[in-house]
Short mmCIF file of the N, C-alpha and C atoms (twelve columns), coordinates in Angstrom:
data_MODEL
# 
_entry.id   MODEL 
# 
loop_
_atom_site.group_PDB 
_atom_site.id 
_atom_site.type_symbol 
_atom_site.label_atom_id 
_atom_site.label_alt_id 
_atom_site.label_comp_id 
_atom_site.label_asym_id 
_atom_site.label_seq_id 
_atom_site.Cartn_x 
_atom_site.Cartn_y 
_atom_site.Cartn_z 
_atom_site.pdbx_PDB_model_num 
ATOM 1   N N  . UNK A 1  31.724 34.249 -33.996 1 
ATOM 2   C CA . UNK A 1  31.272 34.412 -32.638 1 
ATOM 3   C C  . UNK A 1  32.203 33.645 -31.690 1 
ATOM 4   N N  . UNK A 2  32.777 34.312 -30.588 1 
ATOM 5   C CA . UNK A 2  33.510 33.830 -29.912 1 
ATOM 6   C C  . UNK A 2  32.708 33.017 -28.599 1 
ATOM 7   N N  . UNK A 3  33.551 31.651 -28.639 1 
ATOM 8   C CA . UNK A 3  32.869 30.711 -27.566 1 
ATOM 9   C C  . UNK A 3  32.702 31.055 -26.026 1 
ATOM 10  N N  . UNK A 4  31.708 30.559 -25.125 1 
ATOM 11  C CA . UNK A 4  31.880 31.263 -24.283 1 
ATOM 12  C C  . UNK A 4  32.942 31.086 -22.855 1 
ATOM 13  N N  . UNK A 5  33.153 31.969 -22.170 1 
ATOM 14  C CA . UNK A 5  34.380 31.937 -21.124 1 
ATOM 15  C C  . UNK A 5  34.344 30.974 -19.887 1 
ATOM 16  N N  . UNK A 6  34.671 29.589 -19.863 1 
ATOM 17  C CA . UNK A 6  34.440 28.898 -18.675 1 
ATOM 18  C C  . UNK A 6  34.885 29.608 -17.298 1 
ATOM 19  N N  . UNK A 7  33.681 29.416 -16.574 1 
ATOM 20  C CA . UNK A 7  34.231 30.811 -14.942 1 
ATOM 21  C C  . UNK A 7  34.130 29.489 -14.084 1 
ATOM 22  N N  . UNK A 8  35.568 29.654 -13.275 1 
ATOM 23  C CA . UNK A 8  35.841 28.462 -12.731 1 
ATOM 24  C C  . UNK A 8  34.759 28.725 -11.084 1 
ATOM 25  N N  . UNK A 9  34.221 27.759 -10.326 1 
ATOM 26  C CA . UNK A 9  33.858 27.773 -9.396  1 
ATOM 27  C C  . UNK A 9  34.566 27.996 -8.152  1 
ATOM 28  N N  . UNK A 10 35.738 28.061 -8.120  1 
ATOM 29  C CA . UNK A 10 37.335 27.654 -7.588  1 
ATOM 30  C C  . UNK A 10 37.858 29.737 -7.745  1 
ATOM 31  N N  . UNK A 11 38.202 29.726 -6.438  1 
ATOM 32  C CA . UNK A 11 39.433 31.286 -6.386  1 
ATOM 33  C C  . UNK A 11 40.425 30.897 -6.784  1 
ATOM 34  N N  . UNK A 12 41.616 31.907 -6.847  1 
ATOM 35  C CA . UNK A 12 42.689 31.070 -7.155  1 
ATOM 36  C C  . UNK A 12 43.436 30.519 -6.175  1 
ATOM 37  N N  . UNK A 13 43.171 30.693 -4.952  1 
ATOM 38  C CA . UNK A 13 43.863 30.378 -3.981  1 
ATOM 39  C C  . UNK A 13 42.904 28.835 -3.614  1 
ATOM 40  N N  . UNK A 14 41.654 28.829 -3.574  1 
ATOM 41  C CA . UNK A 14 41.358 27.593 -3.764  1 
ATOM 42  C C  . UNK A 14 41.713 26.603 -4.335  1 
ATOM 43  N N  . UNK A 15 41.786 26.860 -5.973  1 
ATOM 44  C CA . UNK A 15 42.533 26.079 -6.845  1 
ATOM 45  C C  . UNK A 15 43.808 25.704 -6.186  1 
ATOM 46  N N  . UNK A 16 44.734 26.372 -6.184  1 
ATOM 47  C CA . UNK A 16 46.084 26.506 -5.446  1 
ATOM 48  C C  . UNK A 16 45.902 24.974 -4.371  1 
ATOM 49  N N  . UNK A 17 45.336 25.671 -3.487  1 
ATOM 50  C CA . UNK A 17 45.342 24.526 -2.279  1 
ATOM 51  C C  . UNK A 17 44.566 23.215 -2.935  1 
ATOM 52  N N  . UNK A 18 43.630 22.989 -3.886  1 
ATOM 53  C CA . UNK A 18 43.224 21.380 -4.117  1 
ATOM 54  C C  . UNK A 18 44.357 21.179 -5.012  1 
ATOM 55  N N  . UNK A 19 44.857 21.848 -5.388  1 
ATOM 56  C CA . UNK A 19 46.175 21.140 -6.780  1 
ATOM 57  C C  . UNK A 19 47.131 20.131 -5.719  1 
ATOM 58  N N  . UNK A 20 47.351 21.199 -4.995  1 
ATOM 59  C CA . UNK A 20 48.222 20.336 -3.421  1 
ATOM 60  C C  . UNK A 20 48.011 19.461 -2.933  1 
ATOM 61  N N  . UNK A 21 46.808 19.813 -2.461  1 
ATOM 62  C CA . UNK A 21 45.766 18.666 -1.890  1 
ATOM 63  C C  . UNK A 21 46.074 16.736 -2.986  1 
ATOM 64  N N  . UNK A 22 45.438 17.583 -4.662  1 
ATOM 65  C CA . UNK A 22 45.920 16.189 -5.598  1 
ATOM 66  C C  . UNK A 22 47.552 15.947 -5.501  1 
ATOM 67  N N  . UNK A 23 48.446 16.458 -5.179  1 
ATOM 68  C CA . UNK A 23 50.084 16.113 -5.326  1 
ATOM 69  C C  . UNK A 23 49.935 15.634 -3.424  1 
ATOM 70  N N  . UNK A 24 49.121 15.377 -2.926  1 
ATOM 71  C CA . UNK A 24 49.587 14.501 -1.819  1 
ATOM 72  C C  . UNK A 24 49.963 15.272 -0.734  1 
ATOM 73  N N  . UNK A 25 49.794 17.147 -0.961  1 
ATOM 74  C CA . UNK A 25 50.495 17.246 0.384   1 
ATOM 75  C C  . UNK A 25 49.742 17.796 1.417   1 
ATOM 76  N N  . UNK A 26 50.000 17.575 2.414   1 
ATOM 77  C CA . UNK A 26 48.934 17.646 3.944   1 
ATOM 78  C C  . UNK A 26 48.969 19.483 3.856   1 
ATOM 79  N N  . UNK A 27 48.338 19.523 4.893   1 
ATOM 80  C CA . UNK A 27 47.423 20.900 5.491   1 
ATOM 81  C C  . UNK A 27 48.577 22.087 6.104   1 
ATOM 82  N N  . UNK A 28 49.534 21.182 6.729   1 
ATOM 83  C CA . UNK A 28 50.779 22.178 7.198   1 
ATOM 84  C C  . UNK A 28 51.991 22.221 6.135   1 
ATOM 85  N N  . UNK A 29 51.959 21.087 5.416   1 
ATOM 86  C CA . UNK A 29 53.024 21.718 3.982   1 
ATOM 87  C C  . UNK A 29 51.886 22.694 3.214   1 
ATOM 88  N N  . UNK A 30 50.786 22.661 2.901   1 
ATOM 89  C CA . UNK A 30 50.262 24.181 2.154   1 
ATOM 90  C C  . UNK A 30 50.594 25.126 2.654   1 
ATOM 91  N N  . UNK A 31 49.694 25.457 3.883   1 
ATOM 92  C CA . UNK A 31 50.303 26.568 4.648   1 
ATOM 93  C C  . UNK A 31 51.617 27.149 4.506   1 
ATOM 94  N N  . UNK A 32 52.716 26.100 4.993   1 
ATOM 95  C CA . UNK A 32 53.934 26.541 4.983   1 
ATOM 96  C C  . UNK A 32 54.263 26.795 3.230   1 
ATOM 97  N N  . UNK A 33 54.405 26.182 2.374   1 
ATOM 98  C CA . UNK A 33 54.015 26.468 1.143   1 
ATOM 99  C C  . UNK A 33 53.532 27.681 0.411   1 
ATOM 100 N N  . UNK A 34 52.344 28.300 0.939   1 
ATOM 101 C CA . UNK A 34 51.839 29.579 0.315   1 
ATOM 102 C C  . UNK A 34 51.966 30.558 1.213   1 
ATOM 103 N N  . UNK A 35 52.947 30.404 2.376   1 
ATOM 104 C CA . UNK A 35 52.821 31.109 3.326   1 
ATOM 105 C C  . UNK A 35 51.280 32.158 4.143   1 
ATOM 106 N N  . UNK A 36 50.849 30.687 4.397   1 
ATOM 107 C CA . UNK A 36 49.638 31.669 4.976   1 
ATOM 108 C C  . UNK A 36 49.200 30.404 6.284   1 
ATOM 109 N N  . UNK A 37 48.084 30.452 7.399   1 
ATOM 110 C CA . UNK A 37 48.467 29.589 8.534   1 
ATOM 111 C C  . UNK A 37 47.505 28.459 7.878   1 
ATOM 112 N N  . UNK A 38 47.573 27.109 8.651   1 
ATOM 113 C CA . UNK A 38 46.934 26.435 8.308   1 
ATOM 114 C C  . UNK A 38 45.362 26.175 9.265   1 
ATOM 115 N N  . UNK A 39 45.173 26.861 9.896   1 
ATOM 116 C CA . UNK A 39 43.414 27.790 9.433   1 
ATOM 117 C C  . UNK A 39 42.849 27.944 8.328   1 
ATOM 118 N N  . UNK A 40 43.620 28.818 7.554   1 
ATOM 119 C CA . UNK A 40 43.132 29.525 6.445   1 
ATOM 120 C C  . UNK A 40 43.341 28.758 5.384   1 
ATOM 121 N N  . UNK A 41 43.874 27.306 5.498   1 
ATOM 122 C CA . UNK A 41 43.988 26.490 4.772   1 
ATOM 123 C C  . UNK A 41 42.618 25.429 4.711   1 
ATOM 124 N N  . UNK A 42 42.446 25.434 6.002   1 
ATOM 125 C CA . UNK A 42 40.964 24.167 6.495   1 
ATOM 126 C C  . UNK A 42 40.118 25.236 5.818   1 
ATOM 127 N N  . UNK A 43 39.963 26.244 6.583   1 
ATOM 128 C CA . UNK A 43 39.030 27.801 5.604   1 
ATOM 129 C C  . UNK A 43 38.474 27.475 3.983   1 
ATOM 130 N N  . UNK A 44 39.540 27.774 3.667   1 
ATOM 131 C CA . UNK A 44 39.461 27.417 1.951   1 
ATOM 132 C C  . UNK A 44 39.013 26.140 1.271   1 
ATOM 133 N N  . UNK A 45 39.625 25.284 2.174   1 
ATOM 134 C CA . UNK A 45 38.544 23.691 2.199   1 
ATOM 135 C C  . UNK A 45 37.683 23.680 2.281   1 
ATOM 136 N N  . UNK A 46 37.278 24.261 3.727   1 
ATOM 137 C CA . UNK A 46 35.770 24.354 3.940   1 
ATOM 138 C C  . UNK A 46 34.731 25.154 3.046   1 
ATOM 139 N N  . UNK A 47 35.245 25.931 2.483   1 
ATOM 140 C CA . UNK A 47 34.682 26.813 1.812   1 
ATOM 141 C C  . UNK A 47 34.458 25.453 0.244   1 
ATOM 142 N N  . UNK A 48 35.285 25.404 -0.567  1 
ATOM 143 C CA . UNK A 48 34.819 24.951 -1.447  1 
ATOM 144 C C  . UNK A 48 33.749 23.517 -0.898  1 
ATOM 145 N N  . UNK A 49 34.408 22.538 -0.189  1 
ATOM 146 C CA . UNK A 49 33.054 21.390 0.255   1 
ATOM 147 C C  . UNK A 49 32.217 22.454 -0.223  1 
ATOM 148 N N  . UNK A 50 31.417 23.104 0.975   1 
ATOM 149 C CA . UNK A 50 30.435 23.588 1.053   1 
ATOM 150 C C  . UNK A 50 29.683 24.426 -0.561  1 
ATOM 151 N N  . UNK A 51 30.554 24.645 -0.946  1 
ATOM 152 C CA . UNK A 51 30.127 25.586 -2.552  1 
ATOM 153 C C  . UNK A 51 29.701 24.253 -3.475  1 
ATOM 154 N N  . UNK A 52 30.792 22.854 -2.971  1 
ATOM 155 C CA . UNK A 52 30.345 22.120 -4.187  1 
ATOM 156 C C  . UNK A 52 28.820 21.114 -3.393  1 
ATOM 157 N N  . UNK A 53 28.889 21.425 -2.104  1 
ATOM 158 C CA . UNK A 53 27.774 20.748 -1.808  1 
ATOM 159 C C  . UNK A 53 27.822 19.146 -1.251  1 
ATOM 160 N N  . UNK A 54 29.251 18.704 -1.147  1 
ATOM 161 C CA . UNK A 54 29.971 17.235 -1.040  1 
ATOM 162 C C  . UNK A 54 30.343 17.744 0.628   1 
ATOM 163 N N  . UNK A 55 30.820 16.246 1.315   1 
ATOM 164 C CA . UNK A 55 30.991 16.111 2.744   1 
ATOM 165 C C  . UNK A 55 32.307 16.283 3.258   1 
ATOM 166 N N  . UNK A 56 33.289 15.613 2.162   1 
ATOM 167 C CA . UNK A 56 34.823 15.467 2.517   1 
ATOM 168 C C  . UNK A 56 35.566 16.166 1.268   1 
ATOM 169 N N  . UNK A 57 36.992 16.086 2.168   1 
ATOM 170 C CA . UNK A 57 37.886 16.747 1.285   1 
ATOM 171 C C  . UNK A 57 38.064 15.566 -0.280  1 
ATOM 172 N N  . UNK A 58 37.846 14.674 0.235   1 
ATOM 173 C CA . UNK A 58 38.027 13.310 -1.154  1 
ATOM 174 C C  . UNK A 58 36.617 13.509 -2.005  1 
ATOM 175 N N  . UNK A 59 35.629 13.922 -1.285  1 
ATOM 176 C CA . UNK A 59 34.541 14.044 -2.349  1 
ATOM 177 C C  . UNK A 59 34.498 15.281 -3.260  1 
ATOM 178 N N  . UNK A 60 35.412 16.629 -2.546  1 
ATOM 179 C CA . UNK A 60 35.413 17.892 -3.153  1 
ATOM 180 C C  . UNK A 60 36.507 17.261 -4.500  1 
ATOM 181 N N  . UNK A 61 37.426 16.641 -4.057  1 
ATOM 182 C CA . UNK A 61 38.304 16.494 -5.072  1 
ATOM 183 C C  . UNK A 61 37.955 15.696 -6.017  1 
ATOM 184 N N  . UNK A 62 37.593 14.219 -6.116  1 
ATOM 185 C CA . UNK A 62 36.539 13.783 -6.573  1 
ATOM 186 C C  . UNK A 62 36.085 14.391 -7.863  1 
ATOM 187 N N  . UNK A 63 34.389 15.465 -7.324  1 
ATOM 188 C CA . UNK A 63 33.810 16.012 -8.004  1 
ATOM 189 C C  . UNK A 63 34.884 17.711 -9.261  1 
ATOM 190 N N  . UNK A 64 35.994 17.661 -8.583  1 
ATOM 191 C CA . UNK A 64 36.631 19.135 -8.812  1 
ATOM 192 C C  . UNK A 64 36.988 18.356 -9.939  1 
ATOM 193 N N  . UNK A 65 37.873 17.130 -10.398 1 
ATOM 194 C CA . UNK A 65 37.974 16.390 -11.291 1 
ATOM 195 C C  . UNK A 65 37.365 16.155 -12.474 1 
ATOM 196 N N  . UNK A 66 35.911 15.413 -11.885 1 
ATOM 197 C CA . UNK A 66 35.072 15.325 -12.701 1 
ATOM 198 C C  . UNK A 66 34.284 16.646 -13.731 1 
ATOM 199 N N  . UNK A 67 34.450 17.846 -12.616 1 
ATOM 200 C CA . UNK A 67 33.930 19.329 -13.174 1 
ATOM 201 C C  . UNK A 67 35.028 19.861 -13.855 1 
ATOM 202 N N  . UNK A 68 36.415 19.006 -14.099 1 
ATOM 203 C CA . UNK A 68 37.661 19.785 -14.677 1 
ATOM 204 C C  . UNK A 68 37.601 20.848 -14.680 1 
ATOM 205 N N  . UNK A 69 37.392 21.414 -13.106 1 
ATOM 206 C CA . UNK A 69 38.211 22.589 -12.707 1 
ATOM 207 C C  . UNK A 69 39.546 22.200 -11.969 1 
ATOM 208 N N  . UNK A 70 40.204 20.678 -11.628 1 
ATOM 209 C CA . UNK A 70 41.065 20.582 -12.123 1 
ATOM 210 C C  . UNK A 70 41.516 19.322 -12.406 1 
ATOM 211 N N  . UNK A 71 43.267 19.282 -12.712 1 
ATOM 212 C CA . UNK A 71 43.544 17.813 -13.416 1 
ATOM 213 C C  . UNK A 71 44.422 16.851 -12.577 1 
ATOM 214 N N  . UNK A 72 44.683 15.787 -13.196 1 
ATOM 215 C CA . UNK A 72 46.050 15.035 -12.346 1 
ATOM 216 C C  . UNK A 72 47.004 15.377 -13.536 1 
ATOM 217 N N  . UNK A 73 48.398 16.098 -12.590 1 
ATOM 218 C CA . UNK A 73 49.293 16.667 -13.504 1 
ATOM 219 C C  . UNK A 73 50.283 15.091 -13.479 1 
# 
């Protein structure tokens, strides 16, 4: 019987932007980075806070850690 499939809470573009977020880099190097504006960068922030239920970007990351959806590379 095959084990079952961990489904990350995280898009991939979410993921994407907290990996960044853990390597230190601000809101206008993502943007410029994944080429997309940095709106849609706070967006995607905002979006996970709110999914994980935490206040700040340090508590989303924090908890994203602890839920190893993701790591310190």
């Amino acid at each position: 019987m095959s084990s079952p499939q961990h489904r990350s809470l995280l898009t991939k573009r979410e993921r994407e932007i907290f990996q960044l977020l853990i390597e230190d880099y601000s809101t206008k190097e993502i943007s410029g980075k994944l080429g997309i504006s940095e709106k849609t960068v706070r967006n995607h922030i905002s979006n996970t806070i709110q999914k994980l239920g935490v206040s700040s970007r340090t508590q989303a990351l924090i908890e994203l850690l602890r839920l190893q959806e993701l790591s310190l590379n």
